Short mmCIF file of C-alpha atoms and ligand atoms in Angstrom, two decimals:
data_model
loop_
_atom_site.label_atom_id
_atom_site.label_comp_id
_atom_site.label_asym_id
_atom_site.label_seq_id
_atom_site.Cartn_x
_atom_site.Cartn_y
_atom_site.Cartn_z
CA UNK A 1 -7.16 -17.72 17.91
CA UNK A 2 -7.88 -18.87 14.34
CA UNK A 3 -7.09 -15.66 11.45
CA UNK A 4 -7.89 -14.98 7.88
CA UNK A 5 -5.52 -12.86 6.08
CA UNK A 6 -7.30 -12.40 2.68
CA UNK A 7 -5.33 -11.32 -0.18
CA UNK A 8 -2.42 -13.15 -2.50
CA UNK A 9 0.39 -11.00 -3.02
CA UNK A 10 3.31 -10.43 -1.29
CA UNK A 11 2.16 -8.55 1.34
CA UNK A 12 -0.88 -10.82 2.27
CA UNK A 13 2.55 -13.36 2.36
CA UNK A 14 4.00 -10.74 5.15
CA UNK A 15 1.41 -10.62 7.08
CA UNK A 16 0.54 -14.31 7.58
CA UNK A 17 4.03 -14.18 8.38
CA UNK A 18 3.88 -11.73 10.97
CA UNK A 19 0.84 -13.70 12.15
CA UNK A 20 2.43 -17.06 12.60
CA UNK A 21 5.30 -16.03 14.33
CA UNK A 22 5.58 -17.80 17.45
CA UNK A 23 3.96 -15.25 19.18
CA UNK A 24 0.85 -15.10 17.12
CA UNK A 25 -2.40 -16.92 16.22
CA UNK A 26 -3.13 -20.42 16.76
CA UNK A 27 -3.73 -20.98 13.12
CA UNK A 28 -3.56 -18.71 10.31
CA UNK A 29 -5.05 -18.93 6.56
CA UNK A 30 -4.67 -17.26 3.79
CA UNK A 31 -7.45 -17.37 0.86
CA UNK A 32 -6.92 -16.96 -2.06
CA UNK A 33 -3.17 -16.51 -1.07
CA UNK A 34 -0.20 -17.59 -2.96
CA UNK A 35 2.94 -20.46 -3.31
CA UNK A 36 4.75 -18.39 -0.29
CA UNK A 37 1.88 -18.39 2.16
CA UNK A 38 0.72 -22.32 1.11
CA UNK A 39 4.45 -22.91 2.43
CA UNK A 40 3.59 -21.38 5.69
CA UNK A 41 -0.43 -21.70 6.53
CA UNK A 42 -3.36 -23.13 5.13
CA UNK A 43 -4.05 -21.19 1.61
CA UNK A 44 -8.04 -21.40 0.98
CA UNK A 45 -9.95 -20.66 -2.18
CA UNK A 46 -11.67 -17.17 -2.54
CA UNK A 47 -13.36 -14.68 -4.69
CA UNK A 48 -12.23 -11.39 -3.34
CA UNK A 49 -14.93 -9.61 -5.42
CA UNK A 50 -17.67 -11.48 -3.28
CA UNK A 51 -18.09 -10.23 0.10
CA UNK A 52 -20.75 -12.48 0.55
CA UNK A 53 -18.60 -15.83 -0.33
CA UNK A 54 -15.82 -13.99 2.27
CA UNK A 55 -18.48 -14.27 5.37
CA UNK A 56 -19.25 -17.77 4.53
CA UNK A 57 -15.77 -18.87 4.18
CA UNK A 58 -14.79 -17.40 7.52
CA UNK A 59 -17.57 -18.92 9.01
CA UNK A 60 -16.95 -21.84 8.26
CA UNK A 61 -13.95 -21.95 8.75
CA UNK A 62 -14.40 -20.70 12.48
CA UNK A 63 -12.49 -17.57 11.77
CA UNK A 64 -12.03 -15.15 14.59
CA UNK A 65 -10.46 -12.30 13.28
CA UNK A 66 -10.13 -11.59 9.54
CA UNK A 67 -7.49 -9.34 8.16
CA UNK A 68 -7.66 -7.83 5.11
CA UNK A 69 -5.19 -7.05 2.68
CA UNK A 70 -6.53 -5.17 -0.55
CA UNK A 71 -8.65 -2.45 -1.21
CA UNK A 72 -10.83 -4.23 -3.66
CA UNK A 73 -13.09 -5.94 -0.99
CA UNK A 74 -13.22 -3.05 1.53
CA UNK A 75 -14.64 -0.93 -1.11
CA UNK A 76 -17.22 -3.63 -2.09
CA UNK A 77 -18.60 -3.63 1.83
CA UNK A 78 -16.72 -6.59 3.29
CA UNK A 79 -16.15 -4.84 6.64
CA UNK A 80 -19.89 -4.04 6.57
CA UNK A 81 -20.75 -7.63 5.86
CA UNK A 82 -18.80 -9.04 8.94
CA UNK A 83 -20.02 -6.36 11.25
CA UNK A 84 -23.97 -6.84 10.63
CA UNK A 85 -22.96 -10.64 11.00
CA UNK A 86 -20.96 -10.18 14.45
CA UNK A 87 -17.77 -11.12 12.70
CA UNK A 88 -14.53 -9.67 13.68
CA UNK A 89 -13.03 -8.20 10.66
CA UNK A 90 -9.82 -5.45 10.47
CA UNK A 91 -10.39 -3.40 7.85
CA UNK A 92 -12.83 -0.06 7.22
CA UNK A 93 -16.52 -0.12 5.94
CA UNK A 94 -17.36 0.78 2.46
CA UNK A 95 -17.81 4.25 3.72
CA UNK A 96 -14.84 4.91 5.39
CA UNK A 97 -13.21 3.42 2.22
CA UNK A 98 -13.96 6.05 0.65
CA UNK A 99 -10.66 8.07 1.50
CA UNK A 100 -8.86 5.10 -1.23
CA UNK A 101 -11.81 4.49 -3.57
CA UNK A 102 -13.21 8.18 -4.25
CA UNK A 103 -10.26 10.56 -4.71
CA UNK A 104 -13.14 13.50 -4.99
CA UNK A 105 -14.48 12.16 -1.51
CA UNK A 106 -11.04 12.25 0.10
CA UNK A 107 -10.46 15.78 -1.70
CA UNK A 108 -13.78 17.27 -0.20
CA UNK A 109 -13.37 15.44 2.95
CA UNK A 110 -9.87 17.15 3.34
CA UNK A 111 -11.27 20.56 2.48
CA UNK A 112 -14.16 20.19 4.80
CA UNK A 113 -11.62 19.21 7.71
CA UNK A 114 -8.64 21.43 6.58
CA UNK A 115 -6.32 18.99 5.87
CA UNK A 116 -3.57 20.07 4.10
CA UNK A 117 -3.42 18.54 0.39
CA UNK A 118 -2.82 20.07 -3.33
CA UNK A 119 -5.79 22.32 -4.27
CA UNK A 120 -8.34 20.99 -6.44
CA UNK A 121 -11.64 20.74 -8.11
CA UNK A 122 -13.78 18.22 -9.18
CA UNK A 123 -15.25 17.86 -12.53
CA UNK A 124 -18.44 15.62 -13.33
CA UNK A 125 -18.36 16.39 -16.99
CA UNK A 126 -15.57 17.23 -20.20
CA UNK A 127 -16.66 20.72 -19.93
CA UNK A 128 -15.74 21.02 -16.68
CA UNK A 129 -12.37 18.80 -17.02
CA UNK A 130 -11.93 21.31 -20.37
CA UNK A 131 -12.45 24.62 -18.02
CA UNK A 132 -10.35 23.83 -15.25
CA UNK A 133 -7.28 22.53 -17.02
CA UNK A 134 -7.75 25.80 -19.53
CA UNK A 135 -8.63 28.26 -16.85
CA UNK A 136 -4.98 27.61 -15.96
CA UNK A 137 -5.71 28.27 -12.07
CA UNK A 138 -4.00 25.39 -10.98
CA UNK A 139 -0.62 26.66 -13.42
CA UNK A 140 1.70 23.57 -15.24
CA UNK A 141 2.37 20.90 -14.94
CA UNK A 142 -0.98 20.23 -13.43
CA UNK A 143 -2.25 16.77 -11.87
CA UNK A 144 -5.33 14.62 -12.96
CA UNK A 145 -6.89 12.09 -10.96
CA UNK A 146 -9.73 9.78 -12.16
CA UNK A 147 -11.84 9.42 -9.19
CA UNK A 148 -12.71 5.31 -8.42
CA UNK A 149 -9.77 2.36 -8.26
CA UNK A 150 -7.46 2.28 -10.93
CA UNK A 151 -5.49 0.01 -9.65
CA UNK A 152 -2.36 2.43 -9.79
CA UNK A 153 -3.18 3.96 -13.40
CA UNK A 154 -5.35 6.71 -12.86
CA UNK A 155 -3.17 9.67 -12.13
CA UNK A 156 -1.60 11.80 -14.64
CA UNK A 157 0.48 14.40 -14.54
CA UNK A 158 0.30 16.75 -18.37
CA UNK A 159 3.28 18.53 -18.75
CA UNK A 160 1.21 21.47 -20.60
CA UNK A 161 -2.29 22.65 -21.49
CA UNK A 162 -2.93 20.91 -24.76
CA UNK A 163 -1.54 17.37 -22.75
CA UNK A 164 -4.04 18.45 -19.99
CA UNK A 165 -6.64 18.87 -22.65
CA UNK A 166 -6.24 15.53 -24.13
CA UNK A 167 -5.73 13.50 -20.95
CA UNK A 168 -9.56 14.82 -20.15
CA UNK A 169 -10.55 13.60 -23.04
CA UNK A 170 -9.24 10.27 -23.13
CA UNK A 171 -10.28 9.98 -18.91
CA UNK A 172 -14.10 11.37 -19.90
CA UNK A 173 -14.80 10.68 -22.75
CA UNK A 174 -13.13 8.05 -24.49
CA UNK A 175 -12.77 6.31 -20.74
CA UNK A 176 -9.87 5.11 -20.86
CA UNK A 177 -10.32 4.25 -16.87
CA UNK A 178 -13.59 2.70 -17.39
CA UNK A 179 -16.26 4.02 -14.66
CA UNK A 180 -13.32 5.15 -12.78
CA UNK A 181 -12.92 8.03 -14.74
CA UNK A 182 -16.33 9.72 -14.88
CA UNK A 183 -15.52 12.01 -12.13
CA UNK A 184 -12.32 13.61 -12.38
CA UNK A 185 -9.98 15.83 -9.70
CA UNK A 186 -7.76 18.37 -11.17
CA UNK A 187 -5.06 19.57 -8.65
CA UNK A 188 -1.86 21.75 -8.41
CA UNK A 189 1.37 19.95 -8.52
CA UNK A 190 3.30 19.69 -5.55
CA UNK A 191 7.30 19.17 -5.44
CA UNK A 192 8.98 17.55 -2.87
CA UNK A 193 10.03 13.94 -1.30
CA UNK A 194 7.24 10.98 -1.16
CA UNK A 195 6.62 9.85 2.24
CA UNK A 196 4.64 6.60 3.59
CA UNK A 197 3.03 6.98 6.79
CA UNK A 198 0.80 4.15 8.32
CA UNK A 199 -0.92 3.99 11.41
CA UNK A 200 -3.80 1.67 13.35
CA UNK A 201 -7.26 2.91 14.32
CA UNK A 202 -10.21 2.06 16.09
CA UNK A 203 -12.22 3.78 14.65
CA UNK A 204 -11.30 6.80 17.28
CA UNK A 205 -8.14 6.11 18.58
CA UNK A 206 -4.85 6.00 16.57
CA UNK A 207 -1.26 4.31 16.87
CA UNK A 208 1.31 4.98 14.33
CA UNK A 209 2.72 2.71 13.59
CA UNK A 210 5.47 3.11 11.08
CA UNK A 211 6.87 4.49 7.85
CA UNK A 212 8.35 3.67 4.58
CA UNK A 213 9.67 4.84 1.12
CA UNK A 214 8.25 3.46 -2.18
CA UNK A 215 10.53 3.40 -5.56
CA UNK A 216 7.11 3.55 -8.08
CA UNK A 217 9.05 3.75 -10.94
CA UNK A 218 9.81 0.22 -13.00
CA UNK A 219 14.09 2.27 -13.91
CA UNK A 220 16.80 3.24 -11.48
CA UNK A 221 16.73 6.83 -10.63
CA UNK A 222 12.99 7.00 -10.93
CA UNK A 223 12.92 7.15 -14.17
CA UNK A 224 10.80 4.90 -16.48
CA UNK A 225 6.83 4.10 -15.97
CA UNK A 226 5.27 4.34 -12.88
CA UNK A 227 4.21 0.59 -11.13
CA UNK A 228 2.42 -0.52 -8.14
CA UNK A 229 6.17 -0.38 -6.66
CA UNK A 230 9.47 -1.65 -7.22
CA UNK A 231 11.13 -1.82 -3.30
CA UNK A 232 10.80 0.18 -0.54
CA UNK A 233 13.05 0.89 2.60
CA UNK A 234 11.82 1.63 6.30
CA UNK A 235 12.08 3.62 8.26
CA UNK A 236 12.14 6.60 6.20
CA UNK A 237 14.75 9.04 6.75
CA UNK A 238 12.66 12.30 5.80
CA UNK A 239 10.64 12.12 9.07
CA UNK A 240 11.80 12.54 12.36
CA UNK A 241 9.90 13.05 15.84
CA UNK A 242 9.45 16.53 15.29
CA UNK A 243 7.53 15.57 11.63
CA UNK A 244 6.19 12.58 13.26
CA UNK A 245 4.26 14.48 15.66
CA UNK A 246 3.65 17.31 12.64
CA UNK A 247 2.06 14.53 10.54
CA UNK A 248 -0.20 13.59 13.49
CA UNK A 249 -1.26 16.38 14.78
CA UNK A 250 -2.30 18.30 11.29
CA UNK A 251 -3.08 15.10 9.02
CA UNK A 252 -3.59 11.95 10.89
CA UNK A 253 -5.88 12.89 13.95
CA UNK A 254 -7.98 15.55 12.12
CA UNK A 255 -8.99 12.70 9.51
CA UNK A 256 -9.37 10.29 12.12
CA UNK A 257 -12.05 12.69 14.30
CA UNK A 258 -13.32 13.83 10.86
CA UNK A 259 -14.42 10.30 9.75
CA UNK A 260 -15.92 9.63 12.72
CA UNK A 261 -17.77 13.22 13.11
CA UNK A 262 -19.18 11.98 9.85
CA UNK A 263 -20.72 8.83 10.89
CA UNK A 264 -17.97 6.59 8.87
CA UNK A 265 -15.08 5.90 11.74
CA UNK A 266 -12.64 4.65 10.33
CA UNK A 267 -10.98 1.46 11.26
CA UNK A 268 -8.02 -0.45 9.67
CA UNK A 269 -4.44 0.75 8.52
CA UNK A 270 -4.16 4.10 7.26
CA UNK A 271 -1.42 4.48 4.60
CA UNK A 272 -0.94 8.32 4.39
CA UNK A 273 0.83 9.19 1.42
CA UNK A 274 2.44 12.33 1.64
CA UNK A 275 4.53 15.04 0.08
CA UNK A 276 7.00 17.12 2.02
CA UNK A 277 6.62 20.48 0.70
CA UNK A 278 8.56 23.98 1.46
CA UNK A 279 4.97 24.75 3.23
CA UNK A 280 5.25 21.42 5.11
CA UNK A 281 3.79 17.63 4.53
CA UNK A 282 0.33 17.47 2.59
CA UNK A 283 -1.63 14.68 1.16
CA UNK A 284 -1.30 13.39 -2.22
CA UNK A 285 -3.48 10.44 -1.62
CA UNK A 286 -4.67 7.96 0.96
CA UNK A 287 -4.88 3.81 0.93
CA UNK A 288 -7.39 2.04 3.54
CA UNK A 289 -4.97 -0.94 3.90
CA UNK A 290 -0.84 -1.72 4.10
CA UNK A 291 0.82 -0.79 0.81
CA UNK A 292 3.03 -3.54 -1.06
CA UNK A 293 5.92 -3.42 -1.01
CA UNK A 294 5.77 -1.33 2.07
CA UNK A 295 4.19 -4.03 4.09
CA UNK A 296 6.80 -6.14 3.55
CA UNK A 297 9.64 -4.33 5.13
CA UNK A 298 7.11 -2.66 7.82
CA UNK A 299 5.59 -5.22 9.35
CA UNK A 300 8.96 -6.79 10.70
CA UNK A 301 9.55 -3.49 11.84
CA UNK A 302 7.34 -4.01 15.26
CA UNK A 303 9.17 -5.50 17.79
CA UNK A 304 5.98 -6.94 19.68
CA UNK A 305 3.21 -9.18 18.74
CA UNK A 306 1.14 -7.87 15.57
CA UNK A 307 -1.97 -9.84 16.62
CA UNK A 308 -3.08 -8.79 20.26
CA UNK A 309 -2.64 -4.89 18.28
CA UNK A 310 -4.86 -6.15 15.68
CA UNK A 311 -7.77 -7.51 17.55
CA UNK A 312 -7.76 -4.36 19.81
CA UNK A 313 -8.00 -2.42 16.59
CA UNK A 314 -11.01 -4.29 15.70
CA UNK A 315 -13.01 -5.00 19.11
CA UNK A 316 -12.26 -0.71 19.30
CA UNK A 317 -9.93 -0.64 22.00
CA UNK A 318 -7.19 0.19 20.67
CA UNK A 319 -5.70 1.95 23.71
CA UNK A 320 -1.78 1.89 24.10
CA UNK A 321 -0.07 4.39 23.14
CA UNK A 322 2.63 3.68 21.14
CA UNK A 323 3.79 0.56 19.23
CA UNK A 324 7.08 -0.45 19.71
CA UNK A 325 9.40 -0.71 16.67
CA UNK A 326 13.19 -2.20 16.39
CA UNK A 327 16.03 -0.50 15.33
CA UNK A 328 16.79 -2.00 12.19
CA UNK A 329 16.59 -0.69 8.65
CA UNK A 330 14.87 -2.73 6.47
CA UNK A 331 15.02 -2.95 2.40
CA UNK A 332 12.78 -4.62 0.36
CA UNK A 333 13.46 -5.33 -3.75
CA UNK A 334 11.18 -6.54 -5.72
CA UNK A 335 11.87 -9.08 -8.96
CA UNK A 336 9.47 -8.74 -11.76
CA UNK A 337 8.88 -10.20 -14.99
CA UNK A 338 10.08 -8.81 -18.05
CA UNK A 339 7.28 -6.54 -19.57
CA UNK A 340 6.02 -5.23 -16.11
CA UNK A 341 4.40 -3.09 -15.87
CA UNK A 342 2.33 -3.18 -19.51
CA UNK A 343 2.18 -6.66 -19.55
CA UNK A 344 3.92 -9.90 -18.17
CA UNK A 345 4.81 -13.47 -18.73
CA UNK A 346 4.05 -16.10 -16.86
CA UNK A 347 4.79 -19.58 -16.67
CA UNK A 348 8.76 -19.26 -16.28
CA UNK A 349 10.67 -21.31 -13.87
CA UNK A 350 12.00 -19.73 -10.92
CA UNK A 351 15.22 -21.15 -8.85
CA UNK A 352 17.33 -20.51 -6.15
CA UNK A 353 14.49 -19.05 -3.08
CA UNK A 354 16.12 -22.00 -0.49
CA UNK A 355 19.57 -20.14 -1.16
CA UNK A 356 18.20 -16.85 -0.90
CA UNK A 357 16.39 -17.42 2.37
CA UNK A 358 19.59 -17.69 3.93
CA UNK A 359 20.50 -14.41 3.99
CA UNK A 360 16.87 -12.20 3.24
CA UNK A 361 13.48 -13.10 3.53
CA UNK A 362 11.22 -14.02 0.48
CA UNK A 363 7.92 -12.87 0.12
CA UNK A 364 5.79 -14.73 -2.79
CA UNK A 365 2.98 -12.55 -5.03
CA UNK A 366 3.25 -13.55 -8.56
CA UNK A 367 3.99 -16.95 -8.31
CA UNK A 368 2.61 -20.64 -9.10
CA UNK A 369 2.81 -24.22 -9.13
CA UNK A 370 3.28 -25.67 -12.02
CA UNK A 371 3.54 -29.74 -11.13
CA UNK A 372 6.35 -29.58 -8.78
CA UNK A 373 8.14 -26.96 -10.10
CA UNK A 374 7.49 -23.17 -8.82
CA UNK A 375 6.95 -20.54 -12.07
CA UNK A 376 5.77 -17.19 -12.63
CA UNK A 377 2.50 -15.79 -12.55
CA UNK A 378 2.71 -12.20 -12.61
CA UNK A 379 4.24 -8.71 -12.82
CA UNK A 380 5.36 -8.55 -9.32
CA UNK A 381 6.75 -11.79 -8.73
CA UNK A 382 9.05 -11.39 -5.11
CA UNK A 383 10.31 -8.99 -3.06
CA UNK A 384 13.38 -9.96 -1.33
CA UNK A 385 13.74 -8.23 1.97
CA UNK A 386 16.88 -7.52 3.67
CA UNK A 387 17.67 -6.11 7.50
CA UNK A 388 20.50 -4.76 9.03
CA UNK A 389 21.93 -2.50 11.48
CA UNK A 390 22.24 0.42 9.14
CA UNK A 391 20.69 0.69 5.36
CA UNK A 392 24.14 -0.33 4.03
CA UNK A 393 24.10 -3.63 5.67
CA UNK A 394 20.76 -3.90 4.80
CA UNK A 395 20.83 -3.06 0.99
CA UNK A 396 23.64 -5.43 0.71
CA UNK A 397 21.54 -8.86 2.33
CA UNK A 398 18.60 -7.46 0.09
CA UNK A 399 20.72 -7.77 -2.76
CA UNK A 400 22.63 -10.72 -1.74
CA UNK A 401 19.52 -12.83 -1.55
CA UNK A 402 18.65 -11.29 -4.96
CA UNK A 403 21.39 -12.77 -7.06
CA UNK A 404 20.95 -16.23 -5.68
CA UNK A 405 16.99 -15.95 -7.62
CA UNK A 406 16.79 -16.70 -11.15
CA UNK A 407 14.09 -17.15 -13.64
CA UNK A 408 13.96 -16.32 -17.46
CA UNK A 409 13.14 -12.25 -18.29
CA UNK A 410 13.57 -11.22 -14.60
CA UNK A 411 14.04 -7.40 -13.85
CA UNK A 412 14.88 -5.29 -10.51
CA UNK A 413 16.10 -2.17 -9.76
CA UNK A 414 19.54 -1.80 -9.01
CA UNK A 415 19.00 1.45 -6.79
CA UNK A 416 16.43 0.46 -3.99
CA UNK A 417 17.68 2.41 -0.60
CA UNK A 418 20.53 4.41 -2.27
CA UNK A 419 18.33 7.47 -1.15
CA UNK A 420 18.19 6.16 2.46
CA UNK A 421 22.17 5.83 2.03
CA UNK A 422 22.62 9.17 1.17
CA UNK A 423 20.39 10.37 4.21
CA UNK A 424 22.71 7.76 6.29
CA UNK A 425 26.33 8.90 5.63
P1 LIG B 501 -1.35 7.80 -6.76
O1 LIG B 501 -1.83 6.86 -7.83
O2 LIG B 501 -2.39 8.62 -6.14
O3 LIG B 501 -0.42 7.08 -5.81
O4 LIG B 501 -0.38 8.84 -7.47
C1 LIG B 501 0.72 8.38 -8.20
C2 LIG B 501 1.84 9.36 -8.08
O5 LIG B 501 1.51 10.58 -8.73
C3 LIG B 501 2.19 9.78 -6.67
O6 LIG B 501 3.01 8.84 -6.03
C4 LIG B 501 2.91 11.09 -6.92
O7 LIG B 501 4.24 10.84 -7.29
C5 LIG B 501 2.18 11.65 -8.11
N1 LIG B 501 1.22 12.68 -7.70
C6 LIG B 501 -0.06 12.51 -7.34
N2 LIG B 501 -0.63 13.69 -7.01
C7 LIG B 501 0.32 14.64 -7.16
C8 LIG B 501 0.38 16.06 -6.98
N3 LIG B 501 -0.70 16.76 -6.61
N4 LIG B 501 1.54 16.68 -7.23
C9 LIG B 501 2.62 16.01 -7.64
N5 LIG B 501 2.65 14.66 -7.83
C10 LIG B 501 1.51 13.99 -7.61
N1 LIG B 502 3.13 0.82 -2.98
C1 LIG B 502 1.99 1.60 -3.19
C2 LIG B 502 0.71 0.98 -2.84
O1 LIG B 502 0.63 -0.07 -2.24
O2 LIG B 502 -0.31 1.58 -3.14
#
């Protein structure tokens, strides 16, 4: 079986991976991929703003099952472009993502199917924005949420009316998130522990699959900016089966029947990101594909083949019942450049990956060639993943791989998986 994974960062790199184990696909590519995945597969050119250029390049390329790893090109119709051309694709329809690419979609969608989530309003204009934040129903802080991609950006959280006030302003009016920011959701603000859930579906079946913890924040002890994510650890130690089956059963199955009630099943990866609150988990936002970093210490997680689960998910029979994960903990750093996340440098040599890769894997995002020699390209340069037996041994082979990388302005956080530690002892 030949497979596209389309995407370039790091966890496009962990999924070809996965895929070209020695119990995967007969050949895998990556397009536009990255240094790391030209290493291990075939790395083809691609615009992944052209769903169009996507279908011809798997075509020709006698793809037969494309995997996709972004949420830019599901929400431009790429799934909808392989289906009406018979192509096997894993990823949802521009409908179905919807639940990443309209927050005020996946708000109304969750009130229509009462799913439990921070309660909200939408606002199509500054008046409105203006009313609800001075109305004061939803109390301070209070959350605001431009409604398209914003590639990480578009939430903010005002501390007090007047920062409320002007945070509308800048969203509508100025538009400081472009087209993004027309429609706005105001919400309450929850408290409580950030939880990654992902699962597989069909369309009308589900299999969790697995979960994670993000570190968004660029400082140790999540403090600084917040960033598309500096490490993660799975499994997460919040959950256990109890929650599991808590999540399912009052977040995961009633979106899953919902979408489909709807007319827009939804097939792909499901990245729930939740919040457990004193009145249980809810939903602070959703993702239509595998987060990164979470990917990266997920996906070697499943201790059986990724791609037979895959191709069921996308032919929509998906019918075991449960996916088999390993017992190991898994902790994933990532290195960026200095700047991240405002800005970045590029260009800057990058040594010691060989020596690294003895003890952790390396998974490549913002990287390039540069004549022989391999330099950054990027915010997010690696992430370093470590496994062990517990998180200890884990966070320590993470780490261990780290220090053998150098390259001029790097930065990391010291910290990623104390929390699991803590959970641990
Ligand atoms: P997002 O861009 O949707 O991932 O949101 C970024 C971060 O904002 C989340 O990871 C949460 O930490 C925070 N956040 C979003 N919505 C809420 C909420 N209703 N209450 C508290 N924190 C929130
Ligand atoms: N790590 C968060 C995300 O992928 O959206």
């Amino acid at each position: 079986m030949r497979v596209l994974v389309l995407g370039s960062g790091a966890r496009e790199h962990a999924l070809a991976a996965r895929l070209s184990d020695k119990r995967g696909a007969d050949e895998v590519m990556c397009a536009p991929g990255n240094p790391g995945t030209a290493a291990l597969c075939r790395t083809l050119d691609a615009d992944l703003s052209d769903p169009a250029s996507l279908l011809e390049l798997a075509a020709r390329e006698r793809v037969d099952l494309t995997v996709v790893g972004p949420e830019v090109p599901l929400s431009l119709g790429v799934a909808d472009r392989f289906a009406a051309a018979g192509r096997l694709l894993f990823g949802p329809t521009q409908a179905a993502a919807r639940l990443e690419s309209s927050k005020a979609f996946a708000k109304a969608f969750m009130a229509r199917h009462g799913v439990p989530t921070a309660r909200f309003r939408t606002c199509e204009s500054v008046g409105e924005g203006l009313g609800a934040v001075r109305s004061g129903e939803f109390g301070f802080p209070v959350v605001l949420k431009a409604d398209g991609l914003a590639a990480g950006k578009g939430v903010i959280i005002a501390d007090d009316r007047a920062a409320a006030e002007a945070a509308v302003v800048a969203a509508m009016r100025e538009r400081r998130f472009g087209a993004a920011g027309d429609r706005l959701v105001v919400e309450e603000c929850l408290s409580g522990p950030e939880v990654s859930f992902f699962v597989f579906s069909d369309g009308v079946r589900v299999l969790p699959f697995a979960s994670a913890q993000d570190h968004k924040r660029a400082l140790d002890d999540d403090r600084g900016p917040n960033t598309g994510g500096m490490g993660a650890f799975a499994p997460s130690v919040l959950l256990d089966a109890a929650l599991d089956a808590r999540v399912m059963r009052e977040i995961v199955e009633p979106v899953i029947s919902g979408m489909a009630a709807e007319g827009h099943p939804f097939r792909g990866f499901l990245y729930v990101g939740l919040m457990l609150t004193a009145e249980g988990p809810k939903v602070i936002e959703f993702n239509v594909r595998l987060g990164d970093p979470e990917a990266q210490v997920i996906l070697p997680l499943i201790d059986e083949p990724l791609l037979p689960v895959l191709v069921a998910a996308a032919e929509g029979r998906l019918v075991q019942p449960s996916c088999r994960l390993g017992r190991d903990k898994l902790v994933g750093v990532v290195i960026a450049s200095r700047g991240y996340p405002e800005s970045s440098e590029s260009g800057r040599p990058i040594h010691g990956i060989e020596d690294a890769e003895r003890t952790s894997q390396v998974f490549h995002a913002g990287t390039a060639r540069r004549g022989g020699d391999l330099v950054t390209a990027g915010g997010r340069v690696l992430t370093v993943v470590g496994r062990g037996v517990n998180f200890e041994d884990a966070i320590a082979r993470a780490y261990e791989g780290v220090s053998k990388i150098h390259f001029d302005g790097m930065q990391y956080r010291r910290d990623i998986g104390r929390k699991a530690l803590a959970r641990e002892a």
